[in-house]
Coordinates of C-alpha atoms and ligand atoms in Angstrom, one line a residue:
Chain A
M1 CA -77.0 -110.8 49.1
D2 CA -74.1 -107.7 47.8
K3 CA -71.9 -109.7 45.6
V4 CA -68.5 -108.4 45.4
I5 CA -66.7 -110.9 43.0
E6 CA -68.7 -112.8 40.9
I7 CA -67.0 -115.8 38.7
V8 CA -69.2 -117.9 36.3
N9 CA -67.9 -120.5 34.1
L10 CA -64.0 -119.7 34.6
T11 CA -61.5 -121.7 32.2
F12 CA -58.0 -120.8 32.5
T13 CA -54.8 -122.4 30.8
Y14 CA -51.5 -121.6 31.1
P15 CA -49.6 -120.8 27.7
D16 CA -47.6 -124.6 28.0
G17 CA -51.1 -126.3 28.2
T18 CA -51.7 -126.6 31.5
K19 CA -55.4 -126.8 32.3
A20 CA -55.0 -124.4 35.6
L21 CA -59.0 -123.9 36.0
Q22 CA -62.0 -125.2 34.2
N23 CA -65.2 -124.0 34.5
L24 CA -65.3 -122.3 37.6
S25 CA -67.8 -120.5 39.3
L26 CA -67.7 -118.8 42.7
E27 CA -69.3 -115.8 44.2
V28 CA -68.1 -113.9 47.3
A29 CA -70.1 -111.5 49.6
A30 CA -69.6 -108.0 50.9
G31 CA -67.8 -108.2 54.1
E32 CA -67.5 -111.8 53.7
S33 CA -64.4 -113.9 54.7
I34 CA -64.1 -116.6 52.0
G35 CA -61.3 -120.0 52.9
I36 CA -59.6 -121.8 49.8
I37 CA -58.3 -124.9 50.3
G38 CA -56.8 -127.7 47.8
P39 CA -53.9 -129.7 47.3
N40 CA -51.1 -128.3 45.8
G41 CA -51.5 -127.4 41.9
A42 CA -55.4 -127.2 42.7
G43 CA -54.9 -123.8 40.6
K44 CA -55.9 -121.2 44.2
S45 CA -52.6 -118.9 43.2
T46 CA -53.8 -119.2 39.5
L47 CA -57.9 -118.2 40.4
L48 CA -56.6 -115.6 42.6
L49 CA -54.1 -114.4 40.1
H50 CA -57.6 -113.6 38.1
L51 CA -59.3 -111.4 40.7
N52 CA -57.5 -108.4 39.6
G53 CA -56.7 -109.1 36.0
I54 CA -53.2 -110.5 36.4
L55 CA -54.1 -113.7 34.2
K56 CA -57.1 -113.7 32.0
G57 CA -59.3 -116.7 31.3
D58 CA -62.1 -117.4 29.7
G59 CA -65.8 -117.1 31.1
L60 CA -67.0 -113.4 33.5
I61 CA -65.4 -112.2 36.7
K62 CA -66.8 -109.3 37.7
V63 CA -65.5 -106.8 41.0
C64 CA -67.5 -105.2 42.8
G65 CA -70.3 -105.1 39.5
L66 CA -67.8 -104.3 37.2
E67 CA -66.5 -106.6 34.8
I68 CA -62.6 -107.0 34.6
N69 CA -61.5 -106.0 31.7
A70 CA -58.9 -103.2 29.9
A71 CA -60.9 -99.8 30.7
N72 CA -62.0 -101.3 34.2
L73 CA -58.4 -102.7 35.2
A74 CA -57.1 -99.5 36.8
S75 CA -59.9 -99.1 39.2
I76 CA -60.2 -103.0 40.1
R77 CA -56.8 -103.1 41.4
K78 CA -57.6 -100.2 43.6
K79 CA -60.1 -102.5 45.7
V80 CA -58.5 -105.4 45.2
G81 CA -55.3 -105.7 47.2
L82 CA -53.6 -109.2 45.9
V83 CA -50.5 -110.5 48.7
F84 CA -48.6 -113.1 46.2
Q85 CA -47.2 -116.5 47.3
D86 CA -43.8 -115.6 46.2
A87 CA -43.2 -112.5 48.2
D88 CA -40.1 -112.3 46.5
S89 CA -41.7 -111.7 43.5
Q90 CA -43.9 -108.8 45.1
L91 CA -41.0 -106.4 46.5
F92 CA -39.0 -104.5 44.2
M93 CA -38.3 -101.5 45.9
P94 CA -35.0 -100.1 47.6
S95 CA -36.0 -99.9 50.8
V96 CA -38.3 -101.7 52.7
F97 CA -40.4 -97.9 53.1
D98 CA -40.5 -97.3 49.5
D99 CA -41.8 -100.7 48.8
V100 CA -44.7 -99.9 51.1
A101 CA -45.0 -96.8 49.8
F102 CA -45.1 -97.4 46.2
G103 CA -49.0 -98.6 45.8
P104 CA -50.3 -95.2 48.1
L105 CA -48.2 -93.1 45.4
N106 CA -49.3 -94.4 42.4
L107 CA -53.2 -93.5 44.0
D108 CA -51.8 -90.0 44.4
W109 CA -52.7 -89.4 48.0
P110 CA -51.4 -86.2 49.6
K111 CA -48.1 -86.2 51.0
E112 CA -49.1 -87.0 54.8
K113 CA -51.9 -89.2 54.2
I114 CA -49.1 -91.5 52.2
I115 CA -46.6 -91.0 55.3
R116 CA -49.4 -91.8 57.4
E117 CA -51.1 -94.8 55.7
V118 CA -47.6 -96.1 55.3
D119 CA -46.8 -96.1 59.0
S120 CA -49.8 -97.3 59.8
A121 CA -49.2 -100.4 57.6
L122 CA -45.5 -101.2 59.1
V123 CA -47.1 -101.1 62.1
Q124 CA -49.8 -103.1 61.9
T125 CA -47.2 -106.1 60.3
D126 CA -44.7 -105.3 62.8
T127 CA -42.4 -104.0 60.2
M128 CA -41.6 -100.7 61.2
H129 CA -38.0 -101.7 62.7
L130 CA -37.3 -102.7 59.1
K131 CA -38.6 -99.8 57.7
D132 CA -34.9 -98.8 56.0
R133 CA -33.8 -102.5 55.2
L134 CA -33.4 -103.7 52.0
S135 CA -36.8 -105.6 51.1
H136 CA -34.8 -108.2 49.0
H137 CA -32.7 -109.3 51.6
L138 CA -35.2 -109.8 54.5
S139 CA -35.6 -113.5 56.4
Y140 CA -38.6 -114.9 54.9
G141 CA -41.2 -114.5 57.5
E142 CA -40.4 -110.9 57.3
K143 CA -40.8 -110.5 53.7
K144 CA -44.2 -112.2 53.6
R145 CA -45.0 -109.6 56.6
T146 CA -44.0 -106.7 54.5
C147 CA -45.9 -107.9 51.1
L148 CA -48.8 -107.4 53.6
A149 CA -48.0 -103.8 54.4
T150 CA -47.9 -102.9 50.8
V151 CA -50.8 -104.1 50.3
L152 CA -52.8 -103.0 53.6
A153 CA -51.7 -99.7 52.9
M154 CA -53.0 -99.0 49.5
K155 CA -56.6 -99.4 52.1
P156 CA -58.1 -101.8 49.0
E157 CA -61.8 -103.1 49.9
I158 CA -61.3 -106.6 48.9
L159 CA -58.1 -108.4 50.6
V160 CA -56.7 -111.4 48.8
F161 CA -54.2 -113.7 50.3
D162 CA -52.3 -116.7 48.8
E163 CA -51.2 -118.4 51.6
P164 CA -50.6 -115.4 54.2
S165 CA -49.7 -117.2 57.0
S166 CA -46.3 -119.4 55.5
N167 CA -43.4 -118.9 57.1
L168 CA -44.6 -116.9 60.2
D169 CA -43.7 -117.6 63.4
P170 CA -46.9 -118.3 65.9
R171 CA -46.3 -114.8 67.4
H172 CA -46.7 -113.1 63.6
R173 CA -49.3 -115.6 63.1
R174 CA -51.7 -114.9 65.7
D175 CA -51.1 -110.9 65.2
L176 CA -52.5 -111.3 61.7
I177 CA -55.0 -113.5 62.6
N178 CA -56.4 -111.1 65.2
F179 CA -55.8 -108.0 62.9
L180 CA -57.8 -109.8 60.1
K181 CA -60.4 -110.6 62.3
K182 CA -60.5 -106.7 63.4
I183 CA -61.2 -105.3 59.9
N184 CA -64.6 -106.3 58.0
H185 CA -63.3 -105.9 54.8
T186 CA -64.1 -108.5 52.4
K187 CA -61.5 -111.3 52.2
V188 CA -60.4 -114.2 49.9
I189 CA -57.7 -116.2 51.5
A190 CA -56.1 -119.4 49.7
T191 CA -54.1 -121.4 52.5
H192 CA -52.9 -124.8 53.2
D193 CA -53.3 -123.5 57.0
L194 CA -56.9 -125.1 57.3
D195 CA -56.7 -123.5 61.5
F196 CA -56.3 -120.3 59.9
V197 CA -59.6 -120.5 57.4
L198 CA -61.1 -122.2 60.5
Q199 CA -60.5 -118.8 62.9
L200 CA -61.4 -116.4 60.2
C201 CA -63.7 -117.5 57.5
S202 CA -67.3 -118.1 57.2
R203 CA -67.4 -120.1 54.4
V204 CA -64.7 -122.4 52.9
A205 CA -64.1 -123.4 49.0
L206 CA -62.7 -126.5 48.0
L207 CA -60.3 -127.0 44.5
D208 CA -58.7 -129.9 43.3
N209 CA -57.3 -130.1 39.4
G210 CA -58.2 -126.8 38.5
R211 CA -62.2 -127.3 39.3
L212 CA -64.6 -126.4 42.3
V213 CA -64.9 -129.8 44.4
L214 CA -67.3 -128.1 47.0
E215 CA -68.2 -124.9 48.9
G216 CA -69.9 -124.7 52.0
E217 CA -70.2 -123.5 55.6
T218 CA -66.3 -123.6 57.5
I219 CA -66.9 -125.7 60.1
A220 CA -69.2 -128.5 58.0
M221 CA -66.7 -128.4 55.5
L222 CA -63.7 -128.7 58.0
K223 CA -65.4 -131.9 59.8
N224 CA -66.3 -133.9 56.4
N225 CA -62.6 -135.8 57.0
A226 CA -63.2 -138.1 54.3
L227 CA -63.9 -135.1 51.9
L228 CA -60.7 -133.3 52.9
E229 CA -58.5 -137.1 52.8
S230 CA -59.8 -137.7 49.0
H231 CA -58.8 -134.4 47.8
G232 CA -55.0 -134.5 49.8
L233 CA -56.1 -132.4 53.0
E234 CA -56.0 -132.8 56.9
A235 CA -58.5 -131.9 59.3
A236 CA -57.2 -128.9 61.6
H237 CA -56.2 -129.5 65.0
G238 CA -59.3 -127.4 66.1
I239 CA -62.4 -128.9 64.9
Chain B
M1 CA -25.1 -110.8 49.3
E2 CA -23.5 -108.1 48.4
H3 CA -24.9 -105.4 45.7
Y4 CA -23.3 -103.0 44.1
Y5 CA -25.4 -99.5 44.6
F6 CA -25.4 -96.8 42.1
D7 CA -27.0 -93.8 45.1
E8 CA -24.7 -95.4 48.1
Y9 CA -24.7 -91.9 49.6
S10 CA -27.5 -90.3 48.9
R11 CA -29.2 -90.9 51.9
N12 CA -26.0 -90.0 54.1
Q13 CA -27.4 -86.5 54.9
S14 CA -23.9 -84.7 53.2
I15 CA -24.8 -80.8 51.5
I16 CA -24.6 -82.6 48.3
S17 CA -26.7 -85.5 48.7
R18 CA -29.7 -82.9 50.1
L19 CA -29.1 -80.4 46.7
D20 CA -32.4 -80.5 44.7
P21 CA -31.5 -83.2 41.7
R22 CA -32.7 -81.0 39.1
I23 CA -30.1 -78.5 40.3
K24 CA -27.5 -81.5 40.7
I25 CA -27.9 -83.2 37.2
I26 CA -27.9 -79.4 35.4
T27 CA -24.5 -78.9 37.4
F28 CA -22.7 -81.9 36.7
L29 CA -23.5 -81.5 33.1
A30 CA -22.7 -78.2 32.5
F31 CA -19.4 -79.5 34.6
I32 CA -19.1 -82.3 31.9
F33 CA -19.8 -79.4 28.9
F34 CA -17.2 -77.2 30.8
I35 CA -14.6 -80.1 30.6
I36 CA -14.8 -81.7 27.0
F37 CA -14.5 -78.1 25.5
T38 CA -11.3 -77.3 27.3
S39 CA -8.5 -78.0 24.6
A40 CA -6.5 -81.0 25.8
Q41 CA -3.0 -78.7 26.6
N42 CA -4.7 -76.6 29.2
I43 CA -3.2 -79.2 31.7
Y44 CA -3.8 -76.6 34.6
S45 CA -7.9 -76.8 34.0
F46 CA -7.5 -80.3 34.4
A47 CA -6.2 -80.1 37.7
Y48 CA -8.6 -77.5 38.7
Y49 CA -11.1 -79.5 37.5
G50 CA -9.7 -81.9 39.3
L51 CA -9.7 -80.4 42.7
I52 CA -12.9 -79.1 42.5
L53 CA -14.1 -83.1 42.1
I54 CA -12.3 -84.2 45.5
M55 CA -13.9 -81.1 46.8
L56 CA -16.9 -82.2 46.2
T57 CA -16.2 -85.5 47.0
I58 CA -15.4 -84.7 50.5
F59 CA -18.4 -82.3 50.9
A60 CA -20.5 -85.6 49.8
K61 CA -18.4 -87.4 52.3
I62 CA -18.1 -90.5 50.0
P63 CA -15.1 -92.4 50.4
F64 CA -12.5 -91.6 47.5
L65 CA -12.0 -95.3 46.9
F66 CA -15.5 -95.3 46.0
I67 CA -15.1 -92.5 43.4
L68 CA -11.9 -94.5 42.2
K69 CA -13.7 -97.9 41.7
R70 CA -16.0 -96.4 40.0
I71 CA -13.9 -94.6 37.5
L72 CA -11.9 -97.6 36.8
T73 CA -14.9 -99.3 35.4
I74 CA -15.4 -96.8 32.7
I75 CA -11.4 -96.2 31.9
P76 CA -10.7 -99.3 29.9
F77 CA -14.0 -98.5 27.4
A78 CA -11.8 -94.8 26.6
I79 CA -8.0 -96.6 26.6
M80 CA -9.8 -99.2 24.3
V81 CA -11.0 -96.0 21.9
A82 CA -7.7 -94.1 22.3
I83 CA -5.0 -96.9 22.8
F84 CA -3.9 -97.0 19.1
M85 CA -4.0 -93.3 18.5
P86 CA -0.4 -92.1 19.5
F87 CA 0.3 -94.9 16.4
L88 CA -2.0 -94.0 14.4
K89 CA -1.7 -90.5 14.3
G90 CA 0.8 -88.9 11.8
G91 CA 2.9 -86.2 13.3
T92 CA 5.8 -84.6 15.0
P93 CA 7.7 -88.7 15.8
I94 CA 8.4 -88.2 19.4
A95 CA 9.6 -91.9 19.9
R96 CA 10.1 -94.6 17.0
W97 CA 11.3 -98.7 17.3
R98 CA 11.1 -101.8 15.2
I99 CA 10.0 -104.8 16.2
A100 CA 10.1 -107.7 13.9
Q101 CA 10.1 -105.8 10.9
I102 CA 7.0 -103.6 11.5
H103 CA 8.1 -99.8 12.3
F104 CA 6.4 -98.1 15.4
T105 CA 6.1 -94.2 15.6
I106 CA 4.4 -92.8 18.4
S107 CA 3.9 -89.3 17.2
R108 CA 3.2 -86.0 19.4
E109 CA -0.2 -85.3 18.2
G110 CA -1.3 -88.6 18.8
V111 CA -0.4 -88.7 22.5
L112 CA -2.3 -85.4 22.9
I113 CA -5.1 -87.2 21.3
F114 CA -4.8 -90.3 24.1
W115 CA -4.3 -88.0 27.2
N116 CA -7.0 -86.0 25.8
C117 CA -9.6 -88.9 25.6
F118 CA -8.3 -90.5 28.6
I119 CA -8.2 -87.2 31.2
K120 CA -11.7 -86.4 29.8
A121 CA -13.4 -89.5 30.9
V122 CA -11.5 -89.9 33.5
L123 CA -13.3 -86.4 34.8
S124 CA -16.4 -86.8 33.4
A125 CA -16.8 -89.8 34.8
S126 CA -16.2 -88.6 38.2
C127 CA -18.7 -86.3 38.1
L128 CA -20.9 -88.7 36.9
A129 CA -20.1 -90.9 40.1
I130 CA -20.5 -88.2 42.4
L131 CA -24.0 -87.1 41.0
G132 CA -25.1 -90.8 40.8
S133 CA -23.6 -91.8 44.3
T134 CA -25.5 -88.8 46.3
T135 CA -28.8 -88.6 44.2
K136 CA -31.6 -91.4 45.2
F137 CA -32.5 -93.4 42.1
A138 CA -36.0 -92.6 42.4
D139 CA -34.8 -88.8 42.5
L140 CA -32.5 -89.0 39.6
L141 CA -35.3 -90.4 37.0
K142 CA -37.6 -87.9 38.6
G143 CA -35.4 -85.3 38.0
L144 CA -35.0 -86.3 34.1
I145 CA -38.3 -86.7 34.0
D146 CA -38.9 -83.1 35.6
L147 CA -36.3 -82.2 32.6
K148 CA -37.8 -83.3 29.8
M149 CA -36.3 -87.0 29.3
P150 CA -38.1 -88.9 27.0
K151 CA -40.2 -91.1 29.1
I152 CA -38.9 -94.0 27.6
I153 CA -35.4 -94.0 28.4
I154 CA -36.9 -93.0 31.8
M155 CA -38.6 -96.6 31.8
V156 CA -35.5 -98.2 30.6
L157 CA -33.4 -96.9 33.3
S158 CA -35.7 -97.5 36.2
F159 CA -36.3 -101.1 35.2
M160 CA -32.6 -101.5 34.7
Y161 CA -32.3 -100.8 38.2
R162 CA -34.6 -103.0 39.3
Y163 CA -33.6 -106.2 37.2
I164 CA -30.1 -105.7 38.3
F165 CA -30.8 -106.6 41.9
L166 CA -33.1 -108.9 40.9
A167 CA -30.4 -111.0 38.2
E168 CA -27.3 -110.5 41.2
D169 CA -29.8 -112.3 43.3
Q170 CA -31.1 -115.6 41.3
M171 CA -27.2 -115.8 40.2
M172 CA -26.4 -116.3 43.9
K173 CA -29.4 -118.8 44.8
I174 CA -28.9 -120.8 41.8
K175 CA -24.7 -121.0 42.5
Y176 CA -26.2 -122.3 46.2
A177 CA -28.4 -124.9 44.3
V178 CA -25.8 -126.1 42.6
A179 CA -23.1 -126.1 45.3
A180 CA -25.4 -127.6 47.4
R181 CA -26.0 -130.6 45.1
S182 CA -22.2 -131.3 43.4
C183 CA -19.7 -132.6 45.6
A184 CA -16.6 -130.9 44.1
R185 CA -16.7 -132.0 40.0
P186 CA -15.6 -130.2 37.0
K187 CA -17.5 -126.6 37.0
I188 CA -18.0 -126.8 33.4
R189 CA -20.7 -128.5 32.4
A190 CA -22.7 -126.7 35.4
F191 CA -22.2 -123.3 34.2
S192 CA -23.9 -123.5 30.7
G193 CA -26.8 -125.1 32.6
R194 CA -26.7 -122.9 35.1
L195 CA -26.5 -119.6 32.7
S196 CA -30.0 -121.2 30.9
V197 CA -31.7 -121.3 33.8
F198 CA -30.3 -118.2 35.1
F199 CA -32.1 -116.1 31.8
I200 CA -35.2 -118.3 32.0
H201 CA -35.2 -117.6 35.8
V202 CA -34.9 -113.7 35.4
Y203 CA -37.1 -113.2 32.4
E204 CA -39.8 -114.9 34.4
K205 CA -39.3 -112.9 37.8
A206 CA -39.0 -109.9 35.8
E207 CA -41.8 -110.5 34.6
M208 CA -43.6 -110.8 38.2
V209 CA -42.1 -108.0 39.4
Y210 CA -44.0 -105.9 36.4
I211 CA -46.9 -108.0 36.9
A212 CA -46.6 -107.1 40.9
M213 CA -46.4 -103.3 39.9
C214 CA -49.4 -103.7 38.0
A215 CA -51.2 -105.1 40.9
R216 CA -50.1 -102.1 42.9
G217 CA -51.3 -99.3 40.3
F218 CA -48.3 -99.0 38.1
T219 CA -49.3 -97.2 35.2
G220 CA -45.8 -95.8 33.8
D221 CA -45.3 -93.0 35.8
I222 CA -42.4 -92.5 38.7
K223 CA -43.6 -91.4 41.7
T224 CA -41.4 -90.1 44.3
L225 CA -42.5 -88.4 48.3
D226 CA -40.2 -85.7 48.0
A227 CA -42.0 -83.1 45.9
F228 CA -38.8 -81.1 44.6
R229 CA -38.9 -78.0 45.4
I230 CA -35.4 -75.1 44.8
K231 CA -34.0 -73.8 47.9
P232 CA -31.5 -71.1 48.2
Q233 CA -28.5 -73.5 48.7
D234 CA -29.5 -75.2 45.6
I235 CA -28.9 -71.9 43.5
A236 CA -26.0 -71.0 45.5
F237 CA -24.0 -74.4 45.0
M238 CA -25.4 -74.4 40.8
L239 CA -23.7 -70.7 40.8
I240 CA -20.7 -71.4 43.0
I241 CA -19.6 -74.6 40.5
I242 CA -20.5 -72.4 37.0
A243 CA -18.6 -69.8 38.1
L244 CA -15.3 -71.4 38.9
L245 CA -15.3 -73.3 35.8
T246 CA -16.0 -70.0 33.6
F247 CA -12.8 -68.5 36.1
I248 CA -10.6 -71.5 35.4
K249 CA -11.7 -71.1 31.7
S250 CA -11.1 -67.3 31.3
L251 CA -7.9 -68.5 33.7
T252 CA -6.4 -71.0 30.7
G253 CA -8.3 -69.2 27.8
G254 CA -9.3 -70.4 24.5
Y255 CA -12.0 -73.3 23.6
G256 CA -10.6 -76.3 22.4
Ligands
ATP1 N1 -46.6 -120.4 35.2 C1 -46.8 -121.8 34.8 N2 -47.4 -122.3 33.8 C2 -47.5 -123.3 33.3 N3 -48.2 -123.8 34.1 C3 -48.4 -123.2 36.1 C4 -47.5 -122.4 36.2 N4 -48.3 -121.8 37.2 C5 -48.7 -123.3 37.8 N5 -49.2 -123.8 37.1 C6 -49.8 -125.4 36.9 O1 -51.2 -125.1 37.2 C7 -51.7 -125.7 38.2 C8 -52.1 -124.7 38.9 O2 -51.4 -124.2 39.5 P1 -51.4 -123.1 41.3 O3 -50.0 -122.6 41.5 O4 -52.7 -122.6 41.0 O5 -51.6 -124.3 42.2 P2 -51.9 -123.9 43.9 O6 -53.1 -124.7 44.0 O7 -51.9 -122.4 43.9 O8 -50.8 -124.7 44.6 P3 -50.3 -124.8 45.6 O9 -51.1 -125.1 47.2 O10 -48.7 -125.6 45.3 O11 -49.8 -122.9 45.6 C9 -50.9 -126.8 38.7 O12 -50.6 -127.8 37.8 C10 -49.5 -125.7 38.3 O13 -48.3 -126.8 37.8
MG2 MG1 -50.4 -121.7 45.2

């Protein structure tokens, strides 16, 4: 098995003393889709922020064989596309187009390629019509889709999504699922939307209180009602 | 929410907004130098400068009210600096009166200094308003980089531009939140709390935005999609403006 992400004994404490991750170990194989589930405050977002070196806890994290450190940071950030839970802080340019083009510009691609990739990301997320709008004045779902576009436009090898389906209307949620099914990137998806996990992920990791409670094959995990309920979750309808 | 934009008319495809930003920066900078080095007595020169600026505003398709508002934001500062000059500067008195034992004298030289500050501030502010509102902010920064402005200043400007919006939105959100949970009680107490929450929010948001920029490969360089190429019309624009300015100068003579 080709490991793309390797986390060993990760522990992270926020500056105010909150222990957000404790001794967490996890591996993700190339091309695999893994769901990260758990109640509010479990540490999902904190974990994802480690994957491209935004937060730095104790322990080992390797992405594509590279350990995350200052020297590797730039190349790791090219490989890992992270969509934040909070769309507001991910959008910062004056227009949606500029925002989506920001990442590709930093990759120093030729102009034609940038425009092509930005356009295709806009089409992919159905945000083409918002191109010239102010990114911070969109509706929540539109912002979320724009965030997806900003990351897709950079063509990362690994997609890391924090609550990708939150705020999306049913049609756009369906579109997102279909799109993610189509592409064979490695995906890490943190969500409360267990049906979303069921449709996209082959494996699921359950987090609670900053610890990895259990990981396993999706259907088996999501069928385990007792387990889910003891960690504040509910089984998906599709099961 | 309404936002205040520096570069409101940069996308309107006027002759001026299409010019190369570097050329625009240089031309307007030259314009400001001409304004500064014109002596205060040359009323006609200032009138001509004003005329050129009005023409430029028309070509740039900017409403006059917009430019006027920009000027009004700068004028108070100029007035504050210059307002006491007519009273303090000694010289030929042109008016004098007494209020409660204190003599006030307005001198001719003092008035001239006041006028000098005032008119130059107004004209320079209009130059900057036209430059700023017809050039995309990112292009302006890129232009400044090309003209060898120190990187640290560019960074400060670019973050300031981003965070102003954040701050404004944040203030609005807190205002909504307070309104939603208070039923017409006096507002003073809420205000102090609101202010502290506001600063914390803006600080954290600003940090998140910086993180988000880094996550998308930002390393401190500002990049834009349009590579600048100087076109014949850019050169023409610069030459015409500078020729006009020189002509005005030669008409009215002397550096002040
Ligand atoms: N900036 C912060 N400073 C201090 N503590 C924080 C910060 N962000 C999160 N925490 C704490 O860390 C823990 C894990 O938070 P995290 O955001 O990772 O949870 P989550 O699993 O993503 O939750 P949710 O489902 O609500 O998104 C929580 O107890 C939270 O209160
Ligand atoms: Mg979260």
